[in-house]
Coordinates of C-alpha atoms and ligand atoms in Angstrom, one line a residue:
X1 CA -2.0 -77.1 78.9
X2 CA 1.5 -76.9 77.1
X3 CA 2.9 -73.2 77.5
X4 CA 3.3 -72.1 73.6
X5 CA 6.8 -71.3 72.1
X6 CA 5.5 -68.9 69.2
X7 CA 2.8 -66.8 69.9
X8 CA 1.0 -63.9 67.9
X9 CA -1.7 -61.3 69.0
X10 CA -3.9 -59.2 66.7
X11 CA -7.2 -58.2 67.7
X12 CA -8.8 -60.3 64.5
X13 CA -8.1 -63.9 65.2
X14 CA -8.2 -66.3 63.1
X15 CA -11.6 -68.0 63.7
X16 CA -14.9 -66.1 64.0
X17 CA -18.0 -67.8 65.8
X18 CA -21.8 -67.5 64.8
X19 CA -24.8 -69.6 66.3
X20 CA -25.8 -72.8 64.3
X21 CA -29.7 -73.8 63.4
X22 CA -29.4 -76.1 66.4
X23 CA -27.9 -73.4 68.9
X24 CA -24.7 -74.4 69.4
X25 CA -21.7 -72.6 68.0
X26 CA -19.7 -73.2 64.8
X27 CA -16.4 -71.7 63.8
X28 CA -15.2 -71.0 60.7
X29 CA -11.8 -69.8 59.6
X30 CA -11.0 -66.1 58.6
X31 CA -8.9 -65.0 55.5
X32 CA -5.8 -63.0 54.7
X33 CA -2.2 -63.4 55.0
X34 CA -1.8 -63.4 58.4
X35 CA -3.5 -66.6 59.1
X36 CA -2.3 -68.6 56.6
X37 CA 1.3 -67.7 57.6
X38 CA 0.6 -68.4 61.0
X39 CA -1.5 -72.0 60.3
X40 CA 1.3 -73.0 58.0
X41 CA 4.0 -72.8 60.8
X42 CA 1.6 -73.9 63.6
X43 CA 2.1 -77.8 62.9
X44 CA 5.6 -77.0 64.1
X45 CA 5.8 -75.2 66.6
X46 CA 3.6 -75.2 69.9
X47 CA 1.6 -72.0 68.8
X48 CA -0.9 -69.8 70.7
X49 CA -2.9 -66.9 68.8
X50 CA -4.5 -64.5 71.6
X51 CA -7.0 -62.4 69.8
X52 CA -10.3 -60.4 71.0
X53 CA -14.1 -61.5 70.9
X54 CA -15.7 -59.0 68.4
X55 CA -19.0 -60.5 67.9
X56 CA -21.9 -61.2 70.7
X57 CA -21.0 -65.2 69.4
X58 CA -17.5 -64.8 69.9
X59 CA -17.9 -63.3 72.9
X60 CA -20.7 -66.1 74.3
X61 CA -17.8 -69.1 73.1
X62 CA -15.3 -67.5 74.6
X63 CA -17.2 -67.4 77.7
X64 CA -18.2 -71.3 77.3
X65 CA -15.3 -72.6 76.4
X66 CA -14.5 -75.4 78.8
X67 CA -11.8 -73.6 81.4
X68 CA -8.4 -75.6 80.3
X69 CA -4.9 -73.9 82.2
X70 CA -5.4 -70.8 80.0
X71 CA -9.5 -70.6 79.6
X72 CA -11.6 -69.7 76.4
X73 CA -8.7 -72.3 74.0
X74 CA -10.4 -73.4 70.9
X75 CA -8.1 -76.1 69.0
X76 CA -7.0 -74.9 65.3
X77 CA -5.2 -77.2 63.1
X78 CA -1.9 -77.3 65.7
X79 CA -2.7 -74.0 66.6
X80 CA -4.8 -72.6 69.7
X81 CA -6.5 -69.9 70.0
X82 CA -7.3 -67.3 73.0
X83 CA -10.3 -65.4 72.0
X84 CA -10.6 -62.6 75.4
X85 CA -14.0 -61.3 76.4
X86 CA -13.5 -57.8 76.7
X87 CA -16.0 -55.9 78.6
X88 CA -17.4 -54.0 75.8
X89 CA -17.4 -50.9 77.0
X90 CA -13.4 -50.9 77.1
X91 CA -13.3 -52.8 73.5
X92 CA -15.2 -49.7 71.9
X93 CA -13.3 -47.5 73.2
X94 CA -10.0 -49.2 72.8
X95 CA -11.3 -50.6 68.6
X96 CA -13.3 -48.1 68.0
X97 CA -12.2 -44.6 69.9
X98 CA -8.4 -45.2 69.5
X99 CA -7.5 -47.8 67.3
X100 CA -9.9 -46.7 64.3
X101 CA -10.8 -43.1 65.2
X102 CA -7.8 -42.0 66.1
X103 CA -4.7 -44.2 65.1
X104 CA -5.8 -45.3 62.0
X105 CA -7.0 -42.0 60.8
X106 CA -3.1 -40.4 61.9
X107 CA -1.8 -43.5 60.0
X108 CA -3.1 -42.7 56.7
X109 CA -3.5 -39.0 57.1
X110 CA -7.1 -39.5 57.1
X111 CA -7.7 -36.1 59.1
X112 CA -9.7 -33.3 57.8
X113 CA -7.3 -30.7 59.7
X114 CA -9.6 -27.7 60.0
X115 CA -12.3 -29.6 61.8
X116 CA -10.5 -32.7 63.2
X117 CA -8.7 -34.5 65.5
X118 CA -9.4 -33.0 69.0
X119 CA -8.0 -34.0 72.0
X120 CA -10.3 -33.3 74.3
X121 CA -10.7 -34.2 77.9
X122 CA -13.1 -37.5 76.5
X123 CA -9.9 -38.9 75.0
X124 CA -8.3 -39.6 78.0
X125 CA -10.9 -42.0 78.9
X126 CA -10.5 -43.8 76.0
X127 CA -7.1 -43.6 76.0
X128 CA -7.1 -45.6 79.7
X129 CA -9.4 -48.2 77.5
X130 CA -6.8 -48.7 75.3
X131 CA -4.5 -49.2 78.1
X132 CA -6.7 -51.9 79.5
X133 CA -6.7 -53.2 76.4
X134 CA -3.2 -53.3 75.4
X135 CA -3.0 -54.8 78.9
X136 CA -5.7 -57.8 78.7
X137 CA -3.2 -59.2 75.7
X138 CA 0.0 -58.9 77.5
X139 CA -2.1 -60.8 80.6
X140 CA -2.8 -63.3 78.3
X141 CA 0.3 -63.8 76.6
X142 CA 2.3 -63.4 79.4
X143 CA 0.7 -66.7 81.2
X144 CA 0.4 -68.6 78.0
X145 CA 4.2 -68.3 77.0
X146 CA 6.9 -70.6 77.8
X147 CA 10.3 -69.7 78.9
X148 CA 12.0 -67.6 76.3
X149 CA 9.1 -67.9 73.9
X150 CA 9.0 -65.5 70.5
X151 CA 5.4 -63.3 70.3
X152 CA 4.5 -61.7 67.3
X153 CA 2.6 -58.5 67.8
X154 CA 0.6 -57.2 64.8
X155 CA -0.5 -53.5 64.6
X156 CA -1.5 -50.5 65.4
X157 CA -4.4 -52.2 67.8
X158 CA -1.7 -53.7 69.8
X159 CA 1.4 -50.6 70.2
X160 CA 1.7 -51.4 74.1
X161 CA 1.8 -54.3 74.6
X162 CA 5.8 -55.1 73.3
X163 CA 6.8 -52.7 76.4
X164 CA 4.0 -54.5 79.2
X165 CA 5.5 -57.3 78.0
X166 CA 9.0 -56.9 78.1
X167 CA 8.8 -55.4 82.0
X168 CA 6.7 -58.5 82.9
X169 CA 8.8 -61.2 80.9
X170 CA 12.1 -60.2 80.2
X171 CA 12.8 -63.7 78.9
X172 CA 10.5 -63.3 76.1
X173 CA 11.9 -62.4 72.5
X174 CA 9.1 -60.0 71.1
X175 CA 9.0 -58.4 67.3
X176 CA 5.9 -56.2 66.7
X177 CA 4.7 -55.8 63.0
X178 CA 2.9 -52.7 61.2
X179 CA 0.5 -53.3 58.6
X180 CA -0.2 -50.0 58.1
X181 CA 1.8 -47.0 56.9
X182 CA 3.6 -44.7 59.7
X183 CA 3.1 -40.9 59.5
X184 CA 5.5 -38.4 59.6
X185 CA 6.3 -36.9 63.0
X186 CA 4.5 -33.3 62.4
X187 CA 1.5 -35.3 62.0
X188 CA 1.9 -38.2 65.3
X189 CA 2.9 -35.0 67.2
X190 CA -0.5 -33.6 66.4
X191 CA -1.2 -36.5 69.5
X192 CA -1.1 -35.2 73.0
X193 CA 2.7 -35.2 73.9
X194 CA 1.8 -38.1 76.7
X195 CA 0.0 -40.1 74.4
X196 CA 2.3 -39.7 71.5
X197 CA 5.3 -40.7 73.4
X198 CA 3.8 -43.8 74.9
X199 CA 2.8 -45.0 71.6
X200 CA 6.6 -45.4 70.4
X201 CA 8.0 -46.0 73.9
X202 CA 5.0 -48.7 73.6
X203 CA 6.5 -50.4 70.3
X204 CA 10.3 -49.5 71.5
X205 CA 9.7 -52.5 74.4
X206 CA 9.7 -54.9 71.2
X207 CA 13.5 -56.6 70.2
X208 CA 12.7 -55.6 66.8
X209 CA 9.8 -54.0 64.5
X210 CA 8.4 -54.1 61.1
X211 CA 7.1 -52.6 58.5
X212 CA 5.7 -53.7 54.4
X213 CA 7.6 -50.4 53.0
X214 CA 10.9 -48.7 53.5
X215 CA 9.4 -45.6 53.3
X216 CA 7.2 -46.5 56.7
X217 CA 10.1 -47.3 58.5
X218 CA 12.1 -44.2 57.8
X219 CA 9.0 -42.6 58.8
X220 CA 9.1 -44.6 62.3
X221 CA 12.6 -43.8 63.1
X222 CA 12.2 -39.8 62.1
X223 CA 9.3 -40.3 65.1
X224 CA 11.3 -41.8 67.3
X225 CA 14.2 -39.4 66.4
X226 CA 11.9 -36.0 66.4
X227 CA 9.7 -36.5 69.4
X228 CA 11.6 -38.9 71.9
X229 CA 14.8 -37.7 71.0
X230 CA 16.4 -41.2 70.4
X231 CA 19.6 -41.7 69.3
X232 CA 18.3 -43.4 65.6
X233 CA 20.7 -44.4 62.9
X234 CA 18.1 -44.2 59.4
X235 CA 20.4 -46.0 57.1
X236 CA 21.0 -49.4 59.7
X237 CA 17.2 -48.8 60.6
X238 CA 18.3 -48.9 64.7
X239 CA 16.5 -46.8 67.3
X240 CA 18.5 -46.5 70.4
X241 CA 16.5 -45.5 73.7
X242 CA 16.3 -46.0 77.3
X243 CA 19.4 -48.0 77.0
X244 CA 18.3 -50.6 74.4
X245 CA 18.7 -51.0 70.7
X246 CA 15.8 -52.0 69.1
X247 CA 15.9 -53.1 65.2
X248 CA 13.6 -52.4 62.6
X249 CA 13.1 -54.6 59.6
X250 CA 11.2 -54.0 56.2
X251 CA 9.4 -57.4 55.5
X252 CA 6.7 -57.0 52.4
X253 CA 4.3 -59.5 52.4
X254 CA 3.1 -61.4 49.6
X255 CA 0.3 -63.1 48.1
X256 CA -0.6 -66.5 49.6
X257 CA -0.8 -68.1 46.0
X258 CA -1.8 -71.2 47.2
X259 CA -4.5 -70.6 49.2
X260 CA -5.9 -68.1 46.7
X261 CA -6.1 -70.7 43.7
X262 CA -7.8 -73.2 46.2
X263 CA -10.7 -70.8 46.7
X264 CA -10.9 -69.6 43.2
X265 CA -11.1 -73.7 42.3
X266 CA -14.6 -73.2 44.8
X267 CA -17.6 -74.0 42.5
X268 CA -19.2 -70.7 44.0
X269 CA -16.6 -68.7 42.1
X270 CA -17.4 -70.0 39.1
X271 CA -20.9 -69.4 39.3
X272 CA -20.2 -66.1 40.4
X273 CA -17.7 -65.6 37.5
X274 CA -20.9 -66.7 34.7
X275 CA -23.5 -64.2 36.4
X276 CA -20.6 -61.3 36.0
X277 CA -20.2 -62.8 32.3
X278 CA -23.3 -62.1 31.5
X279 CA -24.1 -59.0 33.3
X280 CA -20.9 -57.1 31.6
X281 CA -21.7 -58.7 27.7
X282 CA -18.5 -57.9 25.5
X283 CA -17.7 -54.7 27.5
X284 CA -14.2 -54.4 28.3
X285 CA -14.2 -54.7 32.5
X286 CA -12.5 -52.3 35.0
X287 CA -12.7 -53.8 38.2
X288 CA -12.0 -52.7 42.0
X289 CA -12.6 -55.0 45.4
X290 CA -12.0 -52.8 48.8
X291 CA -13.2 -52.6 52.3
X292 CA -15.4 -49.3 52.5
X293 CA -13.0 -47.7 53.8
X294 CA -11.8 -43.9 53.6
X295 CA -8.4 -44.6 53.0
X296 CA -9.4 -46.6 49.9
X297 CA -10.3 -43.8 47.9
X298 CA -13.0 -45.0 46.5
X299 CA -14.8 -41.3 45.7
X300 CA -12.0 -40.2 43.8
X301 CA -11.8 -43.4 42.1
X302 CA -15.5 -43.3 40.9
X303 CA -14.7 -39.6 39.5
X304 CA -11.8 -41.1 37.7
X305 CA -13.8 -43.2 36.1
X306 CA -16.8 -40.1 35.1
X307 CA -13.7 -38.1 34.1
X308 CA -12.8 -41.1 31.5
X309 CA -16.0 -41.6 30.0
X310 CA -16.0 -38.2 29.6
X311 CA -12.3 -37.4 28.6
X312 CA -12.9 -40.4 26.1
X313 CA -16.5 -40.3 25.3
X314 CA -15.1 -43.8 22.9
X315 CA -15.4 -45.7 25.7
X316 CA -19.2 -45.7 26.6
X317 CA -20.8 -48.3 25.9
X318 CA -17.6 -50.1 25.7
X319 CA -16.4 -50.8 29.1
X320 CA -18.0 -51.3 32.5
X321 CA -16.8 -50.5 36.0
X322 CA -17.3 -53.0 38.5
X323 CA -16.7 -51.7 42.1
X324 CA -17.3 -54.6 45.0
X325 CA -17.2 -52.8 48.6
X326 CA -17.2 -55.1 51.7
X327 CA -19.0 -53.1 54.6
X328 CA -16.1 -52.1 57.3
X329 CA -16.2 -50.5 60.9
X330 CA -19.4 -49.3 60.6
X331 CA -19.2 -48.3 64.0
X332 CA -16.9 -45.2 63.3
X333 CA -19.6 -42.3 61.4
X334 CA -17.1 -41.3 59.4
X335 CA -17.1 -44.9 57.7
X336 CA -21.2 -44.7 57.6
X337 CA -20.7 -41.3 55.7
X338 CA -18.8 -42.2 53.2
X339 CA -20.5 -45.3 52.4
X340 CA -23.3 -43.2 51.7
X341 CA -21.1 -40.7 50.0
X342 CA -19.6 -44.0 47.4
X343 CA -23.4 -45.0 46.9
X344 CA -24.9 -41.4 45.9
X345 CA -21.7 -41.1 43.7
X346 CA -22.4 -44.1 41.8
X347 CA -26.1 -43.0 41.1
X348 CA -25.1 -39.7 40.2
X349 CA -22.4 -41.7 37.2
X350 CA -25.4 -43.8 36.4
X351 CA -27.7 -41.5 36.1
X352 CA -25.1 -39.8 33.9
X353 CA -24.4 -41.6 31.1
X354 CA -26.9 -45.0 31.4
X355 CA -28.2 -45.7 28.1
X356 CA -31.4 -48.3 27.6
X357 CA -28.6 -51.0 26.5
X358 CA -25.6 -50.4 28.7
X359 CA -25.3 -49.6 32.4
X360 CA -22.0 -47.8 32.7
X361 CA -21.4 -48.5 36.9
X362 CA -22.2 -52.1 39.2
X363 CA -21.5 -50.4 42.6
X364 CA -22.0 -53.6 45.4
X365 CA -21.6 -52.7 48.9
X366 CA -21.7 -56.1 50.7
X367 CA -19.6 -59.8 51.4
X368 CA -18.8 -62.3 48.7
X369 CA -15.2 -63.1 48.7
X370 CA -15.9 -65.9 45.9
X371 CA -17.6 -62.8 43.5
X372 CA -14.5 -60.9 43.9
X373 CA -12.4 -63.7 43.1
X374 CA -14.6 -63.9 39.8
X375 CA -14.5 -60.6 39.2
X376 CA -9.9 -60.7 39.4
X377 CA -10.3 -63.2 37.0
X378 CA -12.3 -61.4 34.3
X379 CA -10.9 -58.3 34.9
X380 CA -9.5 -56.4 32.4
X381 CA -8.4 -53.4 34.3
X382 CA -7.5 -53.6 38.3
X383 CA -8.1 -50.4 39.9
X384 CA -6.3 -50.2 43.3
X385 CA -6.1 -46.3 44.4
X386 CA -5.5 -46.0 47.8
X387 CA -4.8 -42.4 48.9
X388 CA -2.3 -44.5 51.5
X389 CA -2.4 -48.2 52.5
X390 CA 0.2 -50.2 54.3
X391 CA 0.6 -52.8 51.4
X392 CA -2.9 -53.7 49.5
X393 CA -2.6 -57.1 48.7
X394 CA -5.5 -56.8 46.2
X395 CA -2.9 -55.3 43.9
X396 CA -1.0 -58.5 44.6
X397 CA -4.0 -61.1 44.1
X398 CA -5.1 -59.8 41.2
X399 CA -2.6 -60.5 38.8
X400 CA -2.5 -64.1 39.9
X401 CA -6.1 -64.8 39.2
X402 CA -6.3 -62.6 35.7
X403 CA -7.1 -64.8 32.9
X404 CA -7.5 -61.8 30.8
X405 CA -4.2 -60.1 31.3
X406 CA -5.3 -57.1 33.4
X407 CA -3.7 -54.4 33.3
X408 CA -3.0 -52.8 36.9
X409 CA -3.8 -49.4 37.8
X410 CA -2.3 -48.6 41.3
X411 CA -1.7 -45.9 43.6
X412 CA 1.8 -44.7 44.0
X413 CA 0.9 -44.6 48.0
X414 CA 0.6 -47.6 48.6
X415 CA 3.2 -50.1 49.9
X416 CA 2.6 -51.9 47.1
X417 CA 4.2 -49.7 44.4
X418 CA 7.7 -50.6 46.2
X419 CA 7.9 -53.8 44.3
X420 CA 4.6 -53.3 41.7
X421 CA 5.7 -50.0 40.4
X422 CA 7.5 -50.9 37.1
X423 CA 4.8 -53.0 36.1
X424 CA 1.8 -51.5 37.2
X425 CA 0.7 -47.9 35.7
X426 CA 1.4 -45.7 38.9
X427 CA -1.0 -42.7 39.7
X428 CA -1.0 -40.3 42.1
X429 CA -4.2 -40.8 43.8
X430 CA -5.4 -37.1 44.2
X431 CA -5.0 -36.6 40.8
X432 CA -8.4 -38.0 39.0
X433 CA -7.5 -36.9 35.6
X434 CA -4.3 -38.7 35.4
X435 CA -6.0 -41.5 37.3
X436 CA -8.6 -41.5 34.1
X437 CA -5.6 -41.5 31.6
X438 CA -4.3 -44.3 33.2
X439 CA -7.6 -46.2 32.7
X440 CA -7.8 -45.0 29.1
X441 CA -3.7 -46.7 28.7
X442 CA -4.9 -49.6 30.4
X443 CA -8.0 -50.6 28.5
X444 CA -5.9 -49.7 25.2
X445 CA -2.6 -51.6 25.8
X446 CA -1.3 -54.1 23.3
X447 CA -1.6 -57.4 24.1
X448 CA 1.8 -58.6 24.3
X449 CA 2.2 -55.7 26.6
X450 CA -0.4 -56.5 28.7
X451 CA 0.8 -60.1 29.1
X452 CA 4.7 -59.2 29.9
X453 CA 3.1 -56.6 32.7
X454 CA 0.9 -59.1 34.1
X455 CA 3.4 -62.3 34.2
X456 CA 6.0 -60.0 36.1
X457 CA 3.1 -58.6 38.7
X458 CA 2.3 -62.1 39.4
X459 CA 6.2 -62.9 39.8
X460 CA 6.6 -60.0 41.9
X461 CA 3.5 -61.0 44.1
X462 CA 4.6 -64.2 45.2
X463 CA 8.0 -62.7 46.1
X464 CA 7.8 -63.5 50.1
X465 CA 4.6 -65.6 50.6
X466 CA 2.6 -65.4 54.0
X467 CA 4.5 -68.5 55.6
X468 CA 8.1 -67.0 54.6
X469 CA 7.0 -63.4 55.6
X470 CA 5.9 -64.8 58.8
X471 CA 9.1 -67.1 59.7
X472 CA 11.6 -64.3 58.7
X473 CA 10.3 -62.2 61.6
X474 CA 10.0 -65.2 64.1
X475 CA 13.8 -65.4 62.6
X476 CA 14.8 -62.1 63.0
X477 CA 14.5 -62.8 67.0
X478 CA 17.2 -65.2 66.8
Ligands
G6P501 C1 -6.2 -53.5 58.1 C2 -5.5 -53.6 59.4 C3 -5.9 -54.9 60.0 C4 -7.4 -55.1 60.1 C5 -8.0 -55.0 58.8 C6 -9.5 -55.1 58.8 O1 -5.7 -54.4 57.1 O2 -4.1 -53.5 59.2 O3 -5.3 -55.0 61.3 O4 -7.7 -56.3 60.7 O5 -7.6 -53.8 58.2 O6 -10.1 -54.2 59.7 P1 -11.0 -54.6 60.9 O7 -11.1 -53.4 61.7 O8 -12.2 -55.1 60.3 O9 -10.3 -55.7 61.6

């Protein structure tokens, strides 16, 4: 087996497993930006994705996967993948202790402060699992790289391995990419001093990093600054420690416009799109698609919408609130509470203001890509409300499937409102009363207006797609 040239690791590859009718395993591709950048530039280059097993099918192909030089490849388009078999007892805690318990929450200021986090002596164990973790990817990407090869780390499941890497192949050109926001240093430092320090020491072995928003990289570099005393220089976005310069770049990804209108051409979609019809009449149509996921804002969304139906009562009747939820980390009981939480929420607005002809809520929690696709195109309001989110590329794929003009509503933290933010009507998403407003300006825009806002969003969208996100970074290594 060839040694690759470009290399990325994420902890979701690009390929999941599941068990066929016969009993033999099928793959099937995943979504998102990610892998259509990296598919698009793998027929180029010799390319090797190293990701984890996260399902008991992954886990059994990756263990029957004939042993080539590297063991466990599966062939992708050009591209091969490295699916590792972590013992699961590491994974959970590495996934679920630190990555989404701990990291993610810090990330997005998910905390409840008075109660949580605590850094007890049962974190360092899952700390070391992390370690092991971070280490079982540089293993792997450390045989499967050629001389001077360029690895693309992504996120915050993956902050040690740049430094592992760099000690074991100095050769290699490494960047390491966020996809979610960075926090201010008085909230990293809440982490234990070791811990918090090894995290940016972890990412500072990379030749340069990256980020979807200025405003997460300034946030990086005041880290770096405040708790490992580097020398940092904010306005040239350079970190200067343990004798190296490291760079940090702002690359904000796009929509993959392409791929997007190839699965809203799916027949599925437009079946989807005629059950929605039906179900919504001649109501106007706010829509929202999220992972169930705290960061989402999803509650505070849902009173939004009470607080305009009964802010302006002119509306009932009149519009409906579609609100599709894919199920997310499950694992982690703070996700499993607030599912519960968004479903009791919706009953409660339901049981509200329901009238025997008009339901005023359709709350899914559950997978169908092609029914959110539907519900972008019929939409006449997009809801995006993130109380923080690296970039939220719903806002983005919205506007380019809207056949009705929808007006977007979107949070003002997100990455998103960098480039959306004239177009879009901006909200702070505490605020549900100015969240409802916005709704109530949405659903009563002129049309014209509506259409000028909507053909710049979609302009704006497309403004560095997946492939050319992707290559600028592999780029930016020289
Ligand atoms: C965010 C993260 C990704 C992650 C995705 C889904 O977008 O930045 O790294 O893959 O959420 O989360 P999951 O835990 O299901 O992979």
């Amino acid at each position: 087996m060839d040694k690759a040239q470009t290399l990325i690791a994420a902890n979701r590859g690009p390929i999941s497993f599941r068990t066929a009718e016969d009993g033999s395993l099928e793959y099937s591709r995943g979504g998102g930006g990610l892998v259509s950048g990296m598919t698009s530039v793998a027929a180029e280059v010799d390319s090797l994705w190293v990701c984890a097993a996260l399902s008991d099918d992954d886990r059994r192909a990756a263990a029957e996967a004939p042993g080539a030089r590297i063991d466990r490849v599966h062939d992708l388009g050009g591209m091969r993948v490295h699916m590792l078999d972590i013992p699961e007892r590491t994974f959970a805690g590495a996934y679920t202790g630190i990555a989404n318990s701990t990291l993610w929450f810090l990330q997005h200021l998910l905390y409840d402060l008075p109660n949580k986090p605590v850094f007890g002596s049962g974190f360092a164990r899952l700390w070391e699992d992390y370690a092991a973790y971070n280490n079982a990817f540089a293993e792997a990407l450390v045989s499967g790289a050629a001389e001077g090869a360029r690895v693309a780390v992504q996120d915050y499941h993956l902050a040690l391995v740049p430094q592992i890497l760099r000690s074991r192949r100095p050769d290699l050109r490494i960047t390491h990419f966020s996809h979610t926001p960075w926090a201010p240093p008085e909230y990293l430092r809440m982490l234990p001093n070791r811990v918090a320090r090894e995290l940016l020491e972890g990412m500072l072995g990379a030749d340069r990093l990256g980020f979807h928003s200025p405003r997460w990289a300034e946030a990086f570099l005041r880290c770096c600054s405040e708790i490992l005393g580097a020398d940092v220089d904010i306005d040239r976005r350079t970190v200067e420690h343990g004798g190296r310069v490291v760079t940090v770049g702002v690359h904000a990804l796009g929509a993959d416009e392409e791929g997007l209108r190839t699965s809203a051409a799916e027949p599925e979609v437009a079946q989807r799109r005629g059950a929605l019809s039906q179900l919504v009449g001649d109501t106007r149509l706010i829509v929202r698609v999220d992972r169930t996921e705290l960061s989402k804002n999803i509650v505070r969304g849902l009173e939004s919408y009470r607080e305009l139906l009964t802010l302006h009562p002119e509306w009932r009747g009149r519009v409906t609130h579609l609100a599709f939820a894919y199920p997310s980390r499950g694992d982690v009981p703070e996700y499993r509470e607030y599912t519960e939480t968004v479903l009791r929420m919706a009953e409660e607005i339901n049981e509200e203001f329901s009238t025997p002809e008009w339901t005023p809520l359709v709350l899914e929690v559950n997978d169908d890509y092609p029914r959110s696709l539907a519900s972008f195109q019929l939409a006449d309001v997009l809801l995006v409300n993130p109380v923080r989110d690296g970039m939220n590329l719903v806002a983005k794929e919205g506007p380019l499937l809207s056949e009705r003009d929808s007006v977007l509503v979107l949070s003002r933290e997100a990455g998103a409102a960098d480039e959306l933010g004239e177009d879009a009507l901006l909200v702070n998403p505490f605020d549900t009363v100015e969240t409802a407003e916005a709704l109530h300006q949405a659903l009563s825009m002129p049309d014209r207006e509506r259409r000028e806002r909507r053909e710049r969003l979609a302009e704006a969208a497309v403004a560095l797609p997946p492939r050319r996100w992707f290559q600028e970074q592999i780029r930016s290594l020289g």
